[in-house]
Amino acid sequence: MDIKTTCPYCGVGCELIISRNNSQMSLAGDQNSPVNQGMLCIKGQTLLETVGTDAKRILQPVVDKNLVSWNQAIERIAKLFTNTKKDEIGLYLSGQMLMEDLYVAKKMTQKFGIQNLESNSRLCMYSTVAANKRAYGADIVPVSYADIYHAEVIIIIGSNTANCHPVVFSHIKKSSAFVVCIDVRKTNTSELSDLFIQVENGRDMELIADLPQQNWFVGKKVLSVYSQGLTQTTDATDKVNSLINMHIQTGNINKKGCGVLSLTGQPNAMGGRELGISSTDLTASEFFSTPQIKTLWVMATNPAHSMINYRKIDNLIVSDFTKTLTTEQADIVLPAGSWSEKSGHCKNSERRYLMQNAFLPFAGNAKADWEIICLVAKALGLSDFDYKSSNEIWEEMAIDTSWQPQIKVREQLVEINSPARDYQPVINNGRLLAQWHGMGRTGRSKTLNKLTKKEANIESIHHISNNNLFKGRAVELDKYSKQPCFKSVKI
Ligand code: SF4
């Protein structure tokens, strides 16, 4: 039996086929997929090494470190929500949750009157959302992967696409375009590009303004591709608008092979962005720095590992499929279904709705995120949460899934207001080809771990004080990954 599904890692959205023959399973890229045309990177190829249970898999609800029934856990959450002021409750979601999960989470918070709904995808996406609204009048991604094959020049800026979105990079390398990489550091992408321009930290806006003078630019159809190198900085919205401005001024927009493509980090970052999963009150990082939030429900993400300003929350609820630094600190831990056990939709970087389909039963007592949220909503006395399947939720959402490769956008130049700044030494981080986020899934793959050890000279850093960057630091291995390349540095 063959089951078609979508890779749960990056926002490229590669489709794959799982073939089951009795207890044997195999996996291959879907040759008929317009997204990846059969291609998969090493993370996609090794997905079957990451399914099933291991010692870290969460199989049963836990309250105050004791195994409990679902009823007991849900009752406790309902009590916490009822006894906490509404503006002191938060839900922190993830771009790895499916459309149906995000939709019921938003519905529950709206019905119960919680303002503080946020997703980790805000960290990388919302500067692009703001920039698109300023330039195009709405958050529109006007181009698609098809434009890669129509472009004559592709500028990759602030993105190590070869590591972070490998199948998009394969499309780029298969095209006949002249590839220009702009980054502050040498990467796999810069090595494999036709031209590498090493920009000083924070000087990208000046560089973008100069690009149209270059010989390789003049008279060519230009496509720009970017990710967190532009979007995770304090003046990120202006940086994205500088790039869009440059495309508008040179006529490289609203034509095949021309425009600006943001590469989304997670499989459903685009979907969460379009559903408007964003707090009306606090920013994503403020969820973890303000004492305002007393009761926080974190789903499918590991902020204790990744948030620089993470603090212990009074009442912490975490849904996840695997133990993490965050589940370790939680008062209530809920066993969520894993990628291989859940069905629903996600939306990739080029705006296509794709299906993730279950091919294994839920491990232990795990449940889909949407189902867990519905249990809590019903325990809070809210109506209209009696869904029998994710299909019923999808029908209620009534989303138009039609897709077009190019969308015409308004061409509004935006005034850039970011002041010139004197840049201090800055730490730059990135992603390894063979690992993903906090390694909750990729860390289960022997193949990926072996590949990672070969990159042991790379150091990823968090919990760092910029001022004391290079002073007497003690290095320790990441508690869960035990990988030498994922070191945390304490000053
Ligand atoms: S490129 Fe991204 S979506 Fe495609 S197989 Fe690799 S990790 Fe998965």
Short mmCIF file of C-alpha atoms and ligand atoms in Angstrom, two decimals:
data_model
loop_
_atom_site.label_atom_id
_atom_site.label_comp_id
_atom_site.label_asym_id
_atom_site.label_seq_id
_atom_site.Cartn_x
_atom_site.Cartn_y
_atom_site.Cartn_z
CA MET A 1 0.00 0.00 0.00
CA ASP A 2 1.31 3.46 -0.91
CA ILE A 3 0.57 6.58 1.14
CA LYS A 4 1.41 10.04 -0.16
CA THR A 5 2.52 12.55 2.45
CA THR A 6 4.71 15.64 2.93
CA CYS A 7 8.07 16.01 4.66
CA PRO A 8 7.70 17.58 8.14
CA TYR A 9 10.93 19.57 8.13
CA CYS A 10 11.45 22.70 6.07
CA GLY A 11 9.02 24.95 4.20
CA VAL A 12 10.01 23.59 0.77
CA GLY A 13 7.21 21.04 1.25
CA CYS A 14 8.65 17.98 -0.51
CA GLU A 15 6.08 15.29 -1.19
CA LEU A 16 6.95 11.65 -0.70
CA ILE A 17 5.47 8.20 -0.99
CA ILE A 18 5.55 5.71 1.89
CA SER A 19 5.21 2.14 0.65
CA ARG A 20 4.07 -0.50 3.16
CA ASN A 21 4.42 -4.19 2.55
CA ASN A 22 3.43 -6.09 5.72
CA SER A 23 5.87 -4.78 8.34
CA GLN A 24 8.32 -3.42 5.73
CA MET A 25 8.23 0.29 4.94
CA SER A 26 10.14 2.24 2.34
CA LEU A 27 10.12 5.86 1.28
CA ALA A 28 10.79 7.75 -1.95
CA GLY A 29 10.35 11.28 -3.24
CA ASP A 30 7.14 11.66 -5.24
CA GLN A 31 8.15 11.80 -8.91
CA ASN A 32 4.80 13.40 -9.77
CA SER A 33 5.08 16.19 -7.22
CA PRO A 34 5.33 19.64 -8.82
CA VAL A 35 7.17 20.77 -5.68
CA ASN A 36 10.14 18.40 -5.60
CA GLN A 37 9.79 16.25 -8.74
CA GLY A 38 11.02 13.19 -6.84
CA MET A 39 13.93 14.95 -5.13
CA LEU A 40 14.48 14.71 -1.36
CA CYS A 41 17.38 15.98 0.72
CA ILE A 42 19.16 13.74 3.23
CA LYS A 43 16.70 14.67 6.00
CA GLY A 44 13.73 13.64 3.87
CA GLN A 45 15.44 10.45 2.73
CA THR A 46 16.06 9.32 6.31
CA LEU A 47 12.60 10.11 7.72
CA LEU A 48 11.77 6.46 8.37
CA GLU A 49 14.74 6.26 10.78
CA THR A 50 12.91 8.78 12.95
CA VAL A 51 9.49 7.14 13.36
CA GLY A 52 8.29 4.82 16.12
CA THR A 53 8.97 5.03 19.83
CA ASP A 54 12.15 5.36 21.83
CA ALA A 55 12.98 6.26 25.45
CA LYS A 56 12.26 9.94 24.78
CA ARG A 57 8.84 9.42 23.19
CA ILE A 58 5.98 10.76 25.34
CA LEU A 59 3.24 8.15 25.50
CA GLN A 60 1.03 9.20 28.42
CA PRO A 61 -0.11 12.51 29.99
CA VAL A 62 2.04 13.63 32.93
CA VAL A 63 1.03 16.03 35.71
CA ASP A 64 3.62 17.13 38.26
CA LYS A 65 5.93 14.33 37.04
CA ASN A 66 3.25 11.65 37.61
CA LEU A 67 1.59 9.62 34.86
CA VAL A 68 -2.13 10.41 34.75
CA SER A 69 -5.15 9.71 32.54
CA TRP A 70 -6.24 12.09 29.78
CA ASN A 71 -9.28 13.07 31.88
CA GLN A 72 -7.10 14.06 34.83
CA ALA A 73 -4.74 16.11 32.67
CA ILE A 74 -7.55 17.92 30.82
CA GLU A 75 -9.40 18.67 34.07
CA ARG A 76 -6.23 20.18 35.51
CA ILE A 77 -5.72 22.39 32.43
CA ALA A 78 -9.36 23.54 32.49
CA LYS A 79 -8.93 24.46 36.16
CA LEU A 80 -5.74 26.41 35.44
CA PHE A 81 -7.37 28.30 32.56
CA THR A 82 -10.43 29.09 34.65
CA ASN A 83 -8.40 30.27 37.63
CA THR A 84 -5.97 32.46 35.66
CA LYS A 85 -6.90 35.94 34.41
CA LYS A 86 -7.46 35.81 30.63
CA ASP A 87 -4.63 38.24 29.86
CA GLU A 88 -2.24 36.08 31.89
CA ILE A 89 -2.88 32.98 29.74
CA GLY A 90 -0.90 32.34 26.55
CA LEU A 91 -0.77 29.73 23.79
CA TYR A 92 2.55 29.39 21.98
CA LEU A 93 2.16 27.34 18.80
CA SER A 94 4.45 26.20 16.04
CA GLY A 95 4.89 26.22 12.27
CA GLN A 96 5.04 22.45 12.52
CA MET A 97 1.39 22.24 13.51
CA LEU A 98 -1.07 21.57 10.70
CA MET A 99 -3.73 23.99 9.45
CA GLU A 100 -6.48 22.13 11.28
CA ASP A 101 -4.55 22.28 14.59
CA LEU A 102 -3.90 26.01 14.26
CA TYR A 103 -7.49 26.71 13.29
CA VAL A 104 -9.01 25.01 16.37
CA ALA A 105 -6.41 26.67 18.62
CA LYS A 106 -7.40 30.08 17.26
CA LYS A 107 -11.11 29.21 17.56
CA MET A 108 -10.67 28.13 21.18
CA THR A 109 -8.77 31.27 22.19
CA GLN A 110 -11.34 33.49 20.48
CA LYS A 111 -14.27 31.74 22.13
CA PHE A 112 -12.64 31.69 25.57
CA GLY A 113 -11.38 35.28 25.25
CA ILE A 114 -7.62 34.74 25.28
CA GLN A 115 -5.63 37.43 23.44
CA ASN A 116 -2.19 35.92 23.75
CA LEU A 117 -1.97 33.49 20.85
CA GLU A 118 1.42 33.28 19.18
CA SER A 119 3.49 30.99 17.01
CA ASN A 120 7.23 30.44 16.78
CA SER A 121 6.92 31.16 13.06
CA ARG A 122 6.43 34.83 13.95
CA LEU A 123 10.16 34.93 14.73
CA CYS A 124 11.11 34.41 11.11
CA MET A 125 8.00 35.36 9.15
CA TYR A 126 6.46 38.54 10.43
CA SER A 127 8.99 41.03 9.11
CA THR A 128 8.15 39.66 5.65
CA VAL A 129 4.43 39.90 6.39
CA ALA A 130 4.84 43.57 7.37
CA ALA A 131 7.05 44.34 4.36
CA ASN A 132 4.63 42.67 1.93
CA LYS A 133 1.73 44.66 3.35
CA ARG A 134 3.64 47.92 2.92
CA ALA A 135 4.70 47.17 -0.67
CA TYR A 136 1.90 45.02 -2.08
CA GLY A 137 -0.99 46.11 0.17
CA ALA A 138 -1.37 42.53 1.46
CA ASP A 139 0.78 39.62 2.56
CA ILE A 140 1.24 38.05 -0.87
CA VAL A 141 4.06 35.84 -2.12
CA PRO A 142 3.95 36.76 -5.81
CA VAL A 143 6.31 34.08 -7.16
CA SER A 144 6.82 30.31 -7.00
CA TYR A 145 9.53 27.69 -7.58
CA ALA A 146 8.58 27.73 -11.29
CA ASP A 147 10.13 31.21 -11.53
CA ILE A 148 13.53 29.70 -10.73
CA TYR A 149 13.52 28.16 -14.22
CA HIS A 150 12.55 31.45 -15.91
CA ALA A 151 15.08 33.67 -14.11
CA GLU A 152 18.40 34.67 -15.71
CA VAL A 153 19.96 35.77 -12.42
CA ILE A 154 19.07 34.38 -8.99
CA ILE A 155 20.24 36.37 -5.97
CA ILE A 156 20.33 34.32 -2.77
CA ILE A 157 20.56 36.78 0.09
CA GLY A 158 20.72 35.98 3.81
CA SER A 159 20.06 32.32 3.20
CA ASN A 160 22.19 29.19 3.28
CA THR A 161 19.71 27.57 0.92
CA ALA A 162 21.96 24.57 0.21
CA ASN A 163 21.68 23.55 3.87
CA CYS A 164 18.34 24.96 4.93
CA HIS A 165 16.12 24.44 1.86
CA PRO A 166 18.16 21.89 -0.08
CA VAL A 167 15.55 20.94 -2.67
CA VAL A 168 14.95 24.59 -3.61
CA PHE A 169 18.73 24.84 -4.01
CA SER A 170 18.64 21.77 -6.27
CA HIS A 171 16.04 23.55 -8.42
CA ILE A 172 18.34 26.59 -8.54
CA LYS A 173 21.33 24.48 -9.57
CA LYS A 174 19.27 22.69 -12.23
CA SER A 175 18.23 26.02 -13.74
CA SER A 176 20.43 27.93 -16.18
CA ALA A 177 20.43 31.09 -14.03
CA PHE A 178 23.61 32.87 -12.91
CA VAL A 179 23.59 32.39 -9.12
CA VAL A 180 24.79 35.16 -6.82
CA CYS A 181 25.09 34.48 -3.10
CA ILE A 182 25.15 37.41 -0.64
CA ASP A 183 25.96 36.51 2.94
CA VAL A 184 28.09 37.61 5.88
CA ARG A 185 29.82 34.24 6.00
CA LYS A 186 31.00 31.51 3.68
CA THR A 187 28.54 28.64 3.48
CA ASN A 188 27.80 25.62 1.34
CA THR A 189 25.57 27.94 -0.69
CA SER A 190 28.32 30.51 -1.30
CA GLU A 191 30.72 27.76 -2.39
CA LEU A 192 28.24 26.38 -4.90
CA SER A 193 27.21 29.76 -6.33
CA ASP A 194 28.67 31.47 -9.43
CA LEU A 195 29.47 34.63 -7.47
CA PHE A 196 29.82 35.19 -3.72
CA ILE A 197 29.55 38.70 -2.29
CA GLN A 198 30.55 38.75 1.37
CA VAL A 199 28.65 41.61 2.97
CA GLU A 200 29.56 43.19 6.29
CA ASN A 201 27.09 42.69 9.09
CA GLY A 202 24.25 45.15 8.72
CA ARG A 203 25.42 46.59 5.38
CA ASP A 204 22.96 44.62 3.27
CA MET A 205 20.61 47.53 2.53
CA GLU A 206 23.46 49.58 1.02
CA LEU A 207 24.56 46.57 -1.00
CA ILE A 208 21.03 45.88 -2.28
CA ALA A 209 20.81 49.47 -3.56
CA ASP A 210 24.08 48.96 -5.49
CA LEU A 211 23.19 45.65 -7.14
CA PRO A 212 21.48 47.10 -10.25
CA GLN A 213 24.84 48.70 -11.29
CA GLN A 214 26.52 45.30 -11.61
CA ASN A 215 27.21 43.95 -15.13
CA TRP A 216 25.61 40.61 -14.33
CA PHE A 217 22.39 42.39 -13.29
CA VAL A 218 21.84 44.84 -16.14
CA GLY A 219 19.10 43.79 -18.56
CA LYS A 220 18.50 40.43 -16.89
CA LYS A 221 15.41 38.83 -15.40
CA VAL A 222 16.23 38.73 -11.69
CA LEU A 223 14.70 36.62 -8.95
CA SER A 224 15.72 37.13 -5.30
CA VAL A 225 15.45 34.40 -2.69
CA TYR A 226 15.93 35.14 1.00
CA SER A 227 15.39 33.85 4.50
CA GLN A 228 16.44 34.59 8.07
CA GLY A 229 19.62 36.50 7.20
CA LEU A 230 17.31 39.34 6.23
CA THR A 231 14.29 38.63 8.37
CA GLN A 232 15.73 38.02 11.84
CA THR A 233 17.31 41.38 12.51
CA THR A 234 16.03 44.47 14.28
CA ASP A 235 15.53 46.34 10.99
CA ALA A 236 14.30 43.27 9.12
CA THR A 237 11.12 44.81 7.67
CA ASP A 238 13.12 47.63 6.09
CA LYS A 239 15.62 45.09 4.73
CA VAL A 240 12.87 43.13 3.01
CA ASN A 241 11.36 46.35 1.68
CA SER A 242 14.81 47.44 0.37
CA LEU A 243 14.89 44.25 -1.67
CA ILE A 244 11.32 44.68 -2.93
CA ASN A 245 12.00 48.36 -3.72
CA MET A 246 15.03 47.37 -5.80
CA HIS A 247 12.91 44.87 -7.76
CA ILE A 248 10.21 47.48 -8.38
CA GLN A 249 12.73 50.13 -9.46
CA THR A 250 14.40 47.78 -11.96
CA GLY A 251 11.16 46.31 -13.34
CA ASN A 252 11.99 42.88 -11.92
CA ILE A 253 8.53 42.19 -10.60
CA ASN A 254 5.18 40.99 -11.96
CA LYS A 255 6.93 39.08 -14.76
CA LYS A 256 7.87 35.40 -15.11
CA GLY A 257 11.29 34.74 -13.55
CA CYS A 258 11.25 38.04 -11.63
CA GLY A 259 10.32 38.89 -8.06
CA VAL A 260 11.09 38.14 -4.43
CA LEU A 261 10.64 34.73 -2.78
CA SER A 262 10.77 34.28 1.00
CA LEU A 263 11.78 30.77 2.03
CA THR A 264 9.74 29.67 5.03
CA GLY A 265 11.49 27.66 7.69
CA GLN A 266 8.82 25.22 8.81
CA PRO A 267 6.32 23.07 6.92
CA ASN A 268 3.33 25.21 7.88
CA ALA A 269 4.88 28.57 8.69
CA MET A 270 3.08 29.98 5.64
CA GLY A 271 -0.26 28.54 6.77
CA GLY A 272 0.03 29.97 10.28
CA ARG A 273 0.96 33.34 8.80
CA GLU A 274 -2.16 33.32 6.61
CA LEU A 275 -4.40 32.18 9.47
CA GLY A 276 -3.17 35.20 11.42
CA ILE A 277 -1.75 33.25 14.36
CA SER A 278 -0.27 36.20 16.17
CA SER A 279 -0.81 37.79 19.53
CA THR A 280 -2.70 41.06 19.62
CA ASP A 281 -0.91 41.92 22.83
CA LEU A 282 2.63 40.54 23.21
CA THR A 283 5.45 39.74 20.77
CA ALA A 284 6.72 36.18 20.55
CA SER A 285 9.79 36.80 22.67
CA GLU A 286 7.77 38.76 25.25
CA PHE A 287 5.84 35.57 25.98
CA PHE A 288 9.01 34.40 27.70
CA SER A 289 10.30 37.64 29.18
CA THR A 290 7.22 39.25 30.71
CA PRO A 291 5.91 38.12 34.09
CA GLN A 292 2.43 38.83 32.68
CA ILE A 293 2.05 35.28 31.34
CA LYS A 294 1.31 32.98 34.28
CA THR A 295 -0.18 30.00 32.44
CA LEU A 296 1.37 29.05 29.11
CA TRP A 297 0.53 26.18 26.78
CA VAL A 298 3.39 25.42 24.39
CA MET A 299 2.71 23.11 21.45
CA ALA A 300 5.22 21.36 19.18
CA THR A 301 8.17 23.60 19.94
CA ASN A 302 11.04 23.79 22.40
CA PRO A 303 11.51 27.40 23.60
CA ALA A 304 13.67 26.41 26.59
CA HIS A 305 16.23 25.32 24.01
CA SER A 306 15.86 28.14 21.52
CA MET A 307 14.55 31.30 23.24
CA ILE A 308 17.39 33.42 24.52
CA ASN A 309 15.18 35.06 27.16
CA TYR A 310 13.35 31.91 28.28
CA ARG A 311 12.24 32.03 31.91
CA LYS A 312 10.38 29.51 34.02
CA ILE A 313 6.63 30.04 33.65
CA ASP A 314 4.40 29.58 36.73
CA ASN A 315 2.11 27.04 35.07
CA LEU A 316 3.65 25.44 32.01
CA ILE A 317 1.73 23.01 29.81
CA VAL A 318 3.55 21.38 26.89
CA SER A 319 2.23 19.17 24.10
CA ASP A 320 4.94 17.34 22.18
CA PHE A 321 5.77 13.92 20.81
CA THR A 322 9.23 13.78 22.37
CA LYS A 323 10.91 14.86 25.61
CA THR A 324 12.72 18.19 25.33
CA LEU A 325 14.25 20.78 27.65
CA THR A 326 10.81 22.44 27.70
CA THR A 327 8.83 19.29 28.57
CA GLU A 328 11.32 18.70 31.38
CA GLN A 329 10.26 22.00 32.97
CA ALA A 330 6.54 21.55 32.36
CA ASP A 331 3.92 21.02 35.05
CA ILE A 332 1.71 19.22 32.56
CA VAL A 333 3.01 17.23 29.58
CA LEU A 334 0.62 15.98 26.91
CA PRO A 335 1.57 13.22 24.43
CA ALA A 336 1.01 14.63 20.96
CA GLY A 337 0.94 12.58 17.78
CA SER A 338 4.05 12.49 15.67
CA TRP A 339 4.35 13.31 11.94
CA SER A 340 3.81 9.69 10.86
CA GLU A 341 0.57 9.46 12.91
CA LYS A 342 -1.23 12.70 11.98
CA SER A 343 -3.23 13.86 8.97
CA GLY A 344 -3.95 17.38 7.82
CA HIS A 345 -2.79 20.24 5.64
CA CYS A 346 0.24 22.47 5.54
CA LYS A 347 1.20 25.31 3.21
CA ASN A 348 4.68 25.59 1.71
CA SER A 349 6.89 28.53 0.71
CA GLU A 350 5.28 28.81 -2.72
CA ARG A 351 1.76 28.86 -1.19
CA ARG A 352 0.70 25.32 -2.11
CA TYR A 353 -1.56 23.42 0.25
CA LEU A 354 -0.09 19.96 0.80
CA MET A 355 -1.30 16.94 2.77
CA GLN A 356 0.47 15.17 5.59
CA ASN A 357 -1.12 11.72 5.87
CA ALA A 358 -0.82 9.25 8.75
CA PHE A 359 0.75 5.90 7.94
CA LEU A 360 1.20 4.60 11.52
CA PRO A 361 -1.23 4.41 14.48
CA PHE A 362 -0.75 6.84 17.38
CA ALA A 363 1.95 5.59 19.74
CA GLY A 364 0.76 4.87 23.30
CA ASN A 365 -1.96 7.32 24.30
CA ALA A 366 -0.86 10.11 21.99
CA LYS A 367 -3.48 12.24 20.22
CA ALA A 368 -3.51 14.75 17.37
CA ASP A 369 -2.97 18.37 18.45
CA TRP A 370 -6.43 19.38 17.20
CA GLU A 371 -8.01 16.63 19.30
CA ILE A 372 -6.16 17.70 22.46
CA ILE A 373 -7.22 21.32 21.93
CA CYS A 374 -10.85 20.24 21.41
CA LEU A 375 -10.78 18.25 24.67
CA VAL A 376 -9.63 21.34 26.56
CA ALA A 377 -12.17 23.57 24.78
CA LYS A 378 -15.01 21.22 25.73
CA ALA A 379 -13.77 21.02 29.33
CA LEU A 380 -13.96 24.84 29.37
CA GLY A 381 -17.62 24.57 28.37
CA LEU A 382 -17.09 25.84 24.80
CA SER A 383 -19.38 24.59 22.03
CA ASP A 384 -18.63 23.48 18.42
CA PHE A 385 -15.56 21.41 19.16
CA ASP A 386 -17.10 17.97 18.45
CA TYR A 387 -14.99 17.13 15.41
CA LYS A 388 -14.60 13.45 14.54
CA SER A 389 -11.64 13.96 12.21
CA SER A 390 -9.31 16.58 10.80
CA ASN A 391 -11.39 16.38 7.58
CA GLU A 392 -14.38 17.87 9.41
CA ILE A 393 -12.24 20.78 10.57
CA TRP A 394 -10.86 21.31 7.07
CA GLU A 395 -14.40 21.41 5.65
CA GLU A 396 -15.39 24.02 8.22
CA MET A 397 -12.34 26.10 7.28
CA ALA A 398 -13.58 26.16 3.65
CA ILE A 399 -10.25 27.34 2.27
CA ASP A 400 -9.82 28.03 -1.44
CA THR A 401 -6.87 25.81 -2.36
CA SER A 402 -6.56 26.89 -5.98
CA TRP A 403 -2.97 27.78 -6.88
CA GLN A 404 -1.32 29.97 -9.48
CA PRO A 405 2.42 30.21 -10.09
CA GLN A 406 2.50 34.03 -10.22
CA ILE A 407 0.27 36.57 -8.47
CA LYS A 408 0.19 40.19 -9.68
CA VAL A 409 1.02 42.61 -6.87
CA ARG A 410 0.86 46.34 -6.29
CA GLU A 411 4.20 48.07 -6.89
CA GLN A 412 4.47 50.55 -4.02
CA LEU A 413 7.94 51.86 -3.15
CA VAL A 414 8.43 52.04 0.61
CA GLU A 415 10.47 54.66 2.42
CA ILE A 416 13.25 53.06 4.43
CA ASN A 417 13.68 54.54 7.89
CA SER A 418 16.27 52.34 9.58
CA PRO A 419 19.14 54.54 10.75
CA ALA A 420 22.75 53.75 9.87
CA ARG A 421 24.24 51.86 12.79
CA ASP A 422 27.63 51.01 14.09
CA TYR A 423 27.68 47.23 14.21
CA GLN A 424 29.43 45.46 17.05
CA PRO A 425 30.74 41.92 16.60
CA VAL A 426 27.67 39.81 15.99
CA ILE A 427 27.13 36.10 16.35
CA ASN A 428 25.66 34.54 13.28
CA ASN A 429 24.00 31.22 13.47
CA GLY A 430 22.72 28.82 10.87
CA ARG A 431 21.43 25.37 10.21
CA LEU A 432 23.30 22.15 9.50
CA LEU A 433 22.34 20.19 6.41
CA ALA A 434 21.78 17.01 8.39
CA GLN A 435 19.90 18.41 11.41
CA TRP A 436 16.72 20.27 12.07
CA HIS A 437 15.73 22.70 14.84
CA GLY A 438 16.41 21.20 18.29
CA MET A 439 17.01 17.72 16.81
CA GLY A 440 13.88 16.26 18.40
CA ARG A 441 13.31 14.24 15.23
CA THR A 442 16.58 14.35 13.28
CA GLY A 443 18.53 13.39 16.41
CA ARG A 444 16.83 9.97 16.16
CA SER A 445 18.47 9.19 12.81
CA LYS A 446 21.80 7.33 12.92
CA THR A 447 22.60 8.42 9.39
CA LEU A 448 22.02 12.10 10.16
CA ASN A 449 23.96 11.94 13.42
CA LYS A 450 26.92 10.37 11.63
CA LEU A 451 26.88 13.13 9.02
CA THR A 452 26.63 15.79 11.75
CA LYS A 453 29.75 14.54 13.51
CA LYS A 454 31.71 15.27 10.34
CA GLU A 455 30.76 18.93 10.80
CA ALA A 456 32.07 18.99 14.38
CA ASN A 457 34.08 22.15 13.81
CA ILE A 458 30.83 24.12 13.66
CA GLU A 459 29.53 25.53 16.91
CA SER A 460 25.94 26.60 17.42
CA ILE A 461 25.46 28.96 20.28
CA HIS A 462 22.61 30.08 22.44
CA HIS A 463 22.15 31.67 25.86
CA ILE A 464 24.85 34.15 25.11
CA SER A 465 25.63 37.65 26.26
CA ASN A 466 26.83 39.66 23.29
CA ASN A 467 29.02 42.00 25.33
CA ASN A 468 31.02 39.18 26.83
CA LEU A 469 31.11 37.16 23.68
CA PHE A 470 34.65 35.96 23.69
CA LYS A 471 35.42 36.11 27.42
CA GLY A 472 36.09 32.92 29.44
CA ARG A 473 33.31 30.75 28.20
CA ALA A 474 32.60 27.26 29.39
CA VAL A 475 31.29 24.89 26.80
CA GLU A 476 28.94 22.01 27.43
CA LEU A 477 27.23 19.49 25.20
CA ASP A 478 23.56 19.82 24.48
CA LYS A 479 21.78 17.72 27.08
CA TYR A 480 19.61 15.78 24.65
CA SER A 481 21.50 15.70 21.41
CA LYS A 482 24.92 14.94 22.97
CA GLN A 483 26.32 16.26 19.72
CA PRO A 484 29.58 18.16 19.76
CA CYS A 485 28.31 20.60 17.18
CA PHE A 486 25.36 21.74 19.28
CA LYS A 487 27.12 23.37 22.19
CA SER A 488 25.58 25.87 24.49
CA VAL A 489 27.92 28.52 25.71
CA LYS A 490 27.63 30.03 29.15
CA ILE A 491 29.50 33.14 30.10
S1 SF4 B 1 14.19 20.07 1.31
FE1 SF4 B 1 12.97 20.36 3.18
S2 SF4 B 1 10.98 19.50 2.72
FE2 SF4 B 1 12.42 18.73 1.17
S3 SF4 B 1 13.14 16.75 1.94
FE3 SF4 B 1 14.59 18.31 2.62
S4 SF4 B 1 13.89 18.94 4.66
FE4 SF4 B 1 12.19 17.86 3.65
#
